[in-house]
């Protein structure tokens, strides 16, 4: 059983930066790929990006490419989502999710989820 907890959300002005953390616990967390998703009010949860279990491969949705970066520190059982040049449309609850070994983009493929952290970008 893997448990995930997000942190680092908050209120930031447009153009600013935030770094979200996803702390993982449980056996073999380092062997899990981790994805980030977000859900804005009235919208469906959408894929933001993901990283493979080794931390050597990432994938991002077009809307965040060049602005967001995912990294994985297996020694600390933590995955980071660095968000730069934030826009009001990035406002959402951000979730991390884990799946053993394989980097995937579909929410239904992930086995474990955190409870989310709110990110609000003011204009």
mmCIF file with all atom_site columns, C-alpha atoms in Angstrom:
data_model
loop_
_atom_site.group_PDB
_atom_site.id
_atom_site.type_symbol
_atom_site.label_atom_id
_atom_site.label_alt_id
_atom_site.label_comp_id
_atom_site.label_asym_id
_atom_site.label_entity_id
_atom_site.label_seq_id
_atom_site.pdbx_PDB_ins_code
_atom_site.Cartn_x
_atom_site.Cartn_y
_atom_site.Cartn_z
_atom_site.occupancy
_atom_site.B_iso_or_equiv
_atom_site.pdbx_formal_charge
_atom_site.auth_seq_id
_atom_site.auth_comp_id
_atom_site.auth_asym_id
_atom_site.auth_atom_id
_atom_site.pdbx_PDB_model_num
ATOM 1   C CA . UNK A 1 1   ? 0.000   0.000  0.000   1.00 0.00 ? 1   UNK A CA 1
ATOM 2   C CA . UNK A 1 2   ? 1.411   3.371  -1.061  1.00 0.00 ? 2   UNK A CA 1
ATOM 3   C CA . UNK A 1 3   ? 0.306   6.605  0.565   1.00 0.00 ? 3   UNK A CA 1
ATOM 4   C CA . UNK A 1 4   ? 0.792   9.968  -1.091  1.00 0.00 ? 4   UNK A CA 1
ATOM 5   C CA . UNK A 1 5   ? 0.635   13.470 0.322   1.00 0.00 ? 5   UNK A CA 1
ATOM 6   C CA . UNK A 1 6   ? 0.895   16.685 -1.637  1.00 0.00 ? 6   UNK A CA 1
ATOM 7   C CA . UNK A 1 7   ? 2.180   19.947 -0.235  1.00 0.00 ? 7   UNK A CA 1
ATOM 8   C CA . UNK A 1 8   ? 3.335   23.335 -1.455  1.00 0.00 ? 8   UNK A CA 1
ATOM 9   C CA . UNK A 1 9   ? 0.128   24.769 -2.835  1.00 0.00 ? 9   UNK A CA 1
ATOM 10  C CA . UNK A 1 10  ? -0.972  28.318 -2.218  1.00 0.00 ? 10  UNK A CA 1
ATOM 11  C CA . UNK A 1 11  ? -1.854  31.675 -3.704  1.00 0.00 ? 11  UNK A CA 1
ATOM 12  C CA . UNK A 1 12  ? 0.516   33.265 -6.220  1.00 0.00 ? 12  UNK A CA 1
ATOM 13  C CA . UNK A 1 13  ? 0.319   36.096 -8.701  1.00 0.00 ? 13  UNK A CA 1
ATOM 14  C CA . UNK A 1 14  ? 0.369   35.458 -12.422 1.00 0.00 ? 14  UNK A CA 1
ATOM 15  C CA . UNK A 1 15  ? 3.926   35.022 -13.614 1.00 0.00 ? 15  UNK A CA 1
ATOM 16  C CA . UNK A 1 16  ? 5.046   33.622 -10.289 1.00 0.00 ? 16  UNK A CA 1
ATOM 17  C CA . UNK A 1 17  ? 6.287   30.192 -9.310  1.00 0.00 ? 17  UNK A CA 1
ATOM 18  C CA . UNK A 1 18  ? 5.375   27.389 -6.932  1.00 0.00 ? 18  UNK A CA 1
ATOM 19  C CA . UNK A 1 19  ? 6.914   24.034 -6.214  1.00 0.00 ? 19  UNK A CA 1
ATOM 20  C CA . UNK A 1 20  ? 4.606   21.212 -5.237  1.00 0.00 ? 20  UNK A CA 1
ATOM 21  C CA . UNK A 1 21  ? 5.874   18.141 -3.454  1.00 0.00 ? 21  UNK A CA 1
ATOM 22  C CA . UNK A 1 22  ? 4.416   14.655 -3.437  1.00 0.00 ? 22  UNK A CA 1
ATOM 23  C CA . UNK A 1 23  ? 5.723   12.604 -0.539  1.00 0.00 ? 23  UNK A CA 1
ATOM 24  C CA . UNK A 1 24  ? 5.341   8.865  -0.822  1.00 0.00 ? 24  UNK A CA 1
ATOM 25  C CA . UNK A 1 25  ? 5.358   6.184  1.853   1.00 0.00 ? 25  UNK A CA 1
ATOM 26  C CA . UNK A 1 26  ? 5.099   2.454  1.685   1.00 0.00 ? 26  UNK A CA 1
ATOM 27  C CA . UNK A 1 27  ? 7.287   -0.317 0.347   1.00 0.00 ? 27  UNK A CA 1
ATOM 28  C CA . UNK A 1 28  ? 9.123   0.197  -2.896  1.00 0.00 ? 28  UNK A CA 1
ATOM 29  C CA . UNK A 1 29  ? 7.843   3.704  -3.599  1.00 0.00 ? 29  UNK A CA 1
ATOM 30  C CA . UNK A 1 30  ? 10.992  4.293  -5.617  1.00 0.00 ? 30  UNK A CA 1
ATOM 31  C CA . UNK A 1 31  ? 9.719   1.751  -8.131  1.00 0.00 ? 31  UNK A CA 1
ATOM 32  C CA . UNK A 1 32  ? 6.601   3.782  -8.867  1.00 0.00 ? 32  UNK A CA 1
ATOM 33  C CA . UNK A 1 33  ? 5.971   6.206  -11.691 1.00 0.00 ? 33  UNK A CA 1
ATOM 34  C CA . UNK A 1 34  ? 4.212   9.350  -10.516 1.00 0.00 ? 34  UNK A CA 1
ATOM 35  C CA . UNK A 1 35  ? 1.778   11.538 -12.339 1.00 0.00 ? 35  UNK A CA 1
ATOM 36  C CA . UNK A 1 36  ? 0.399   14.977 -11.593 1.00 0.00 ? 36  UNK A CA 1
ATOM 37  C CA . UNK A 1 37  ? -3.202  15.868 -12.341 1.00 0.00 ? 37  UNK A CA 1
ATOM 38  C CA . UNK A 1 38  ? -5.314  18.945 -11.705 1.00 0.00 ? 38  UNK A CA 1
ATOM 39  C CA . UNK A 1 39  ? -8.985  19.687 -11.399 1.00 0.00 ? 39  UNK A CA 1
ATOM 40  C CA . UNK A 1 40  ? -10.478 23.136 -11.694 1.00 0.00 ? 40  UNK A CA 1
ATOM 41  C CA . UNK A 1 41  ? -14.001 23.903 -10.436 1.00 0.00 ? 41  UNK A CA 1
ATOM 42  C CA . UNK A 1 42  ? -16.616 22.546 -12.800 1.00 0.00 ? 42  UNK A CA 1
ATOM 43  C CA . UNK A 1 43  ? -14.043 20.739 -14.932 1.00 0.00 ? 43  UNK A CA 1
ATOM 44  C CA . UNK A 1 44  ? -12.836 17.196 -15.224 1.00 0.00 ? 44  UNK A CA 1
ATOM 45  C CA . UNK A 1 45  ? -9.536  16.093 -13.759 1.00 0.00 ? 45  UNK A CA 1
ATOM 46  C CA . UNK A 1 46  ? -6.813  16.501 -16.350 1.00 0.00 ? 46  UNK A CA 1
ATOM 47  C CA . UNK A 1 47  ? -3.331  15.113 -16.800 1.00 0.00 ? 47  UNK A CA 1
ATOM 48  C CA . UNK A 1 48  ? -0.528  17.613 -16.197 1.00 0.00 ? 48  UNK A CA 1
ATOM 49  C CA . UNK A 1 49  ? 2.615   15.507 -16.415 1.00 0.00 ? 49  UNK A CA 1
ATOM 50  C CA . UNK A 1 50  ? 4.322   12.357 -15.213 1.00 0.00 ? 50  UNK A CA 1
ATOM 51  C CA . UNK A 1 51  ? 7.721   10.886 -14.510 1.00 0.00 ? 51  UNK A CA 1
ATOM 52  C CA . UNK A 1 52  ? 8.919   7.307  -14.760 1.00 0.00 ? 52  UNK A CA 1
ATOM 53  C CA . UNK A 1 53  ? 10.122  5.351  -11.770 1.00 0.00 ? 53  UNK A CA 1
ATOM 54  C CA . UNK A 1 54  ? 13.779  6.066  -12.412 1.00 0.00 ? 54  UNK A CA 1
ATOM 55  C CA . UNK A 1 55  ? 13.195  9.762  -12.886 1.00 0.00 ? 55  UNK A CA 1
ATOM 56  C CA . UNK A 1 56  ? 14.740  9.674  -16.339 1.00 0.00 ? 56  UNK A CA 1
ATOM 57  C CA . UNK A 1 57  ? 11.699  10.223 -18.526 1.00 0.00 ? 57  UNK A CA 1
ATOM 58  C CA . UNK A 1 58  ? 8.904   12.774 -18.315 1.00 0.00 ? 58  UNK A CA 1
ATOM 59  C CA . UNK A 1 59  ? 5.805   13.647 -20.244 1.00 0.00 ? 59  UNK A CA 1
ATOM 60  C CA . UNK A 1 60  ? 3.708   16.832 -20.101 1.00 0.00 ? 60  UNK A CA 1
ATOM 61  C CA . UNK A 1 61  ? 0.465   18.158 -21.436 1.00 0.00 ? 61  UNK A CA 1
ATOM 62  C CA . UNK A 1 62  ? 1.027   20.834 -24.083 1.00 0.00 ? 62  UNK A CA 1
ATOM 63  C CA . UNK A 1 63  ? -0.452  23.587 -21.897 1.00 0.00 ? 63  UNK A CA 1
ATOM 64  C CA . UNK A 1 64  ? 2.396   23.336 -19.376 1.00 0.00 ? 64  UNK A CA 1
ATOM 65  C CA . UNK A 1 65  ? 5.356   22.388 -21.549 1.00 0.00 ? 65  UNK A CA 1
ATOM 66  C CA . UNK A 1 66  ? 8.261   24.734 -20.981 1.00 0.00 ? 66  UNK A CA 1
ATOM 67  C CA . UNK A 1 67  ? 6.723   26.053 -17.754 1.00 0.00 ? 67  UNK A CA 1
ATOM 68  C CA . UNK A 1 68  ? 6.373   22.985 -15.508 1.00 0.00 ? 68  UNK A CA 1
ATOM 69  C CA . UNK A 1 69  ? 9.065   20.486 -14.597 1.00 0.00 ? 69  UNK A CA 1
ATOM 70  C CA . UNK A 1 70  ? 8.690   17.186 -12.758 1.00 0.00 ? 70  UNK A CA 1
ATOM 71  C CA . UNK A 1 71  ? 11.585  15.616 -10.887 1.00 0.00 ? 71  UNK A CA 1
ATOM 72  C CA . UNK A 1 72  ? 11.913  12.577 -8.643  1.00 0.00 ? 72  UNK A CA 1
ATOM 73  C CA . UNK A 1 73  ? 14.159  12.111 -5.640  1.00 0.00 ? 73  UNK A CA 1
ATOM 74  C CA . UNK A 1 74  ? 14.044  8.416  -4.828  1.00 0.00 ? 74  UNK A CA 1
ATOM 75  C CA . UNK A 1 75  ? 16.298  8.858  -1.798  1.00 0.00 ? 75  UNK A CA 1
ATOM 76  C CA . UNK A 1 76  ? 13.663  11.148 -0.265  1.00 0.00 ? 76  UNK A CA 1
ATOM 77  C CA . UNK A 1 77  ? 10.631  9.320  -1.681  1.00 0.00 ? 77  UNK A CA 1
ATOM 78  C CA . UNK A 1 78  ? 9.490   12.638 -3.094  1.00 0.00 ? 78  UNK A CA 1
ATOM 79  C CA . UNK A 1 79  ? 8.363   13.883 -6.478  1.00 0.00 ? 79  UNK A CA 1
ATOM 80  C CA . UNK A 1 80  ? 8.347   17.577 -7.279  1.00 0.00 ? 80  UNK A CA 1
ATOM 81  C CA . UNK A 1 81  ? 6.306   19.684 -9.652  1.00 0.00 ? 81  UNK A CA 1
ATOM 82  C CA . UNK A 1 82  ? 8.082   22.965 -10.309 1.00 0.00 ? 82  UNK A CA 1
ATOM 83  C CA . UNK A 1 83  ? 5.633   25.432 -11.805 1.00 0.00 ? 83  UNK A CA 1
ATOM 84  C CA . UNK A 1 84  ? 6.940   28.638 -13.370 1.00 0.00 ? 84  UNK A CA 1
ATOM 85  C CA . UNK A 1 85  ? 5.256   31.455 -15.303 1.00 0.00 ? 85  UNK A CA 1
ATOM 86  C CA . UNK A 1 86  ? 1.957   30.559 -13.688 1.00 0.00 ? 86  UNK A CA 1
ATOM 87  C CA . UNK A 1 87  ? -1.260  31.701 -15.316 1.00 0.00 ? 87  UNK A CA 1
ATOM 88  C CA . UNK A 1 88  ? -4.753  32.153 -13.859 1.00 0.00 ? 88  UNK A CA 1
ATOM 89  C CA . UNK A 1 89  ? -5.875  29.152 -15.898 1.00 0.00 ? 89  UNK A CA 1
ATOM 90  C CA . UNK A 1 90  ? -3.471  26.994 -13.864 1.00 0.00 ? 90  UNK A CA 1
ATOM 91  C CA . UNK A 1 91  ? -5.733  27.498 -10.843 1.00 0.00 ? 91  UNK A CA 1
ATOM 92  C CA . UNK A 1 92  ? -6.891  24.073 -9.665  1.00 0.00 ? 92  UNK A CA 1
ATOM 93  C CA . UNK A 1 93  ? -6.510  21.400 -7.050  1.00 0.00 ? 93  UNK A CA 1
ATOM 94  C CA . UNK A 1 94  ? -3.371  19.464 -7.918  1.00 0.00 ? 94  UNK A CA 1
ATOM 95  C CA . UNK A 1 95  ? -3.106  15.746 -7.224  1.00 0.00 ? 95  UNK A CA 1
ATOM 96  C CA . UNK A 1 96  ? -0.249  13.307 -7.464  1.00 0.00 ? 96  UNK A CA 1
ATOM 97  C CA . UNK A 1 97  ? -0.819  9.670  -8.286  1.00 0.00 ? 97  UNK A CA 1
ATOM 98  C CA . UNK A 1 98  ? 1.383   6.595  -8.418  1.00 0.00 ? 98  UNK A CA 1
ATOM 99  C CA . UNK A 1 99  ? 1.553   3.507  -10.578 1.00 0.00 ? 99  UNK A CA 1
ATOM 100 C CA . UNK A 1 100 ? 4.138   0.776  -10.301 1.00 0.00 ? 100 UNK A CA 1
ATOM 101 C CA . UNK A 1 101 ? 6.914   1.071  -12.876 1.00 0.00 ? 101 UNK A CA 1
ATOM 102 C CA . UNK A 1 102 ? 5.055   2.333  -15.948 1.00 0.00 ? 102 UNK A CA 1
ATOM 103 C CA . UNK A 1 103 ? 4.631   5.985  -16.932 1.00 0.00 ? 103 UNK A CA 1
ATOM 104 C CA . UNK A 1 104 ? 1.027   6.484  -18.044 1.00 0.00 ? 104 UNK A CA 1
ATOM 105 C CA . UNK A 1 105 ? -1.151  9.501  -18.700 1.00 0.00 ? 105 UNK A CA 1
ATOM 106 C CA . UNK A 1 106 ? -4.672  8.237  -18.026 1.00 0.00 ? 106 UNK A CA 1
ATOM 107 C CA . UNK A 1 107 ? -6.033  8.826  -14.542 1.00 0.00 ? 107 UNK A CA 1
ATOM 108 C CA . UNK A 1 108 ? -7.775  5.452  -14.523 1.00 0.00 ? 108 UNK A CA 1
ATOM 109 C CA . UNK A 1 109 ? -4.389  3.719  -14.834 1.00 0.00 ? 109 UNK A CA 1
ATOM 110 C CA . UNK A 1 110 ? -3.080  5.006  -11.519 1.00 0.00 ? 110 UNK A CA 1
ATOM 111 C CA . UNK A 1 111 ? -3.418  2.915  -8.382  1.00 0.00 ? 111 UNK A CA 1
ATOM 112 C CA . UNK A 1 112 ? -2.830  5.423  -5.593  1.00 0.00 ? 112 UNK A CA 1
ATOM 113 C CA . UNK A 1 113 ? -3.795  9.060  -5.137  1.00 0.00 ? 113 UNK A CA 1
ATOM 114 C CA . UNK A 1 114 ? -3.062  11.886 -2.776  1.00 0.00 ? 114 UNK A CA 1
ATOM 115 C CA . UNK A 1 115 ? -5.734  14.189 -1.404  1.00 0.00 ? 115 UNK A CA 1
ATOM 116 C CA . UNK A 1 116 ? -4.674  17.219 -3.393  1.00 0.00 ? 116 UNK A CA 1
ATOM 117 C CA . UNK A 1 117 ? -3.350  20.696 -2.777  1.00 0.00 ? 117 UNK A CA 1
ATOM 118 C CA . UNK A 1 118 ? -4.949  23.937 -3.924  1.00 0.00 ? 118 UNK A CA 1
ATOM 119 C CA . UNK A 1 119 ? -3.107  26.243 -6.297  1.00 0.00 ? 119 UNK A CA 1
ATOM 120 C CA . UNK A 1 120 ? -4.631  29.654 -6.964  1.00 0.00 ? 120 UNK A CA 1
ATOM 121 C CA . UNK A 1 121 ? -3.110  32.062 -9.469  1.00 0.00 ? 121 UNK A CA 1
ATOM 122 C CA . UNK A 1 122 ? -4.385  35.615 -9.337  1.00 0.00 ? 122 UNK A CA 1
ATOM 123 C CA . UNK A 1 123 ? -4.352  37.918 -12.345 1.00 0.00 ? 123 UNK A CA 1
#
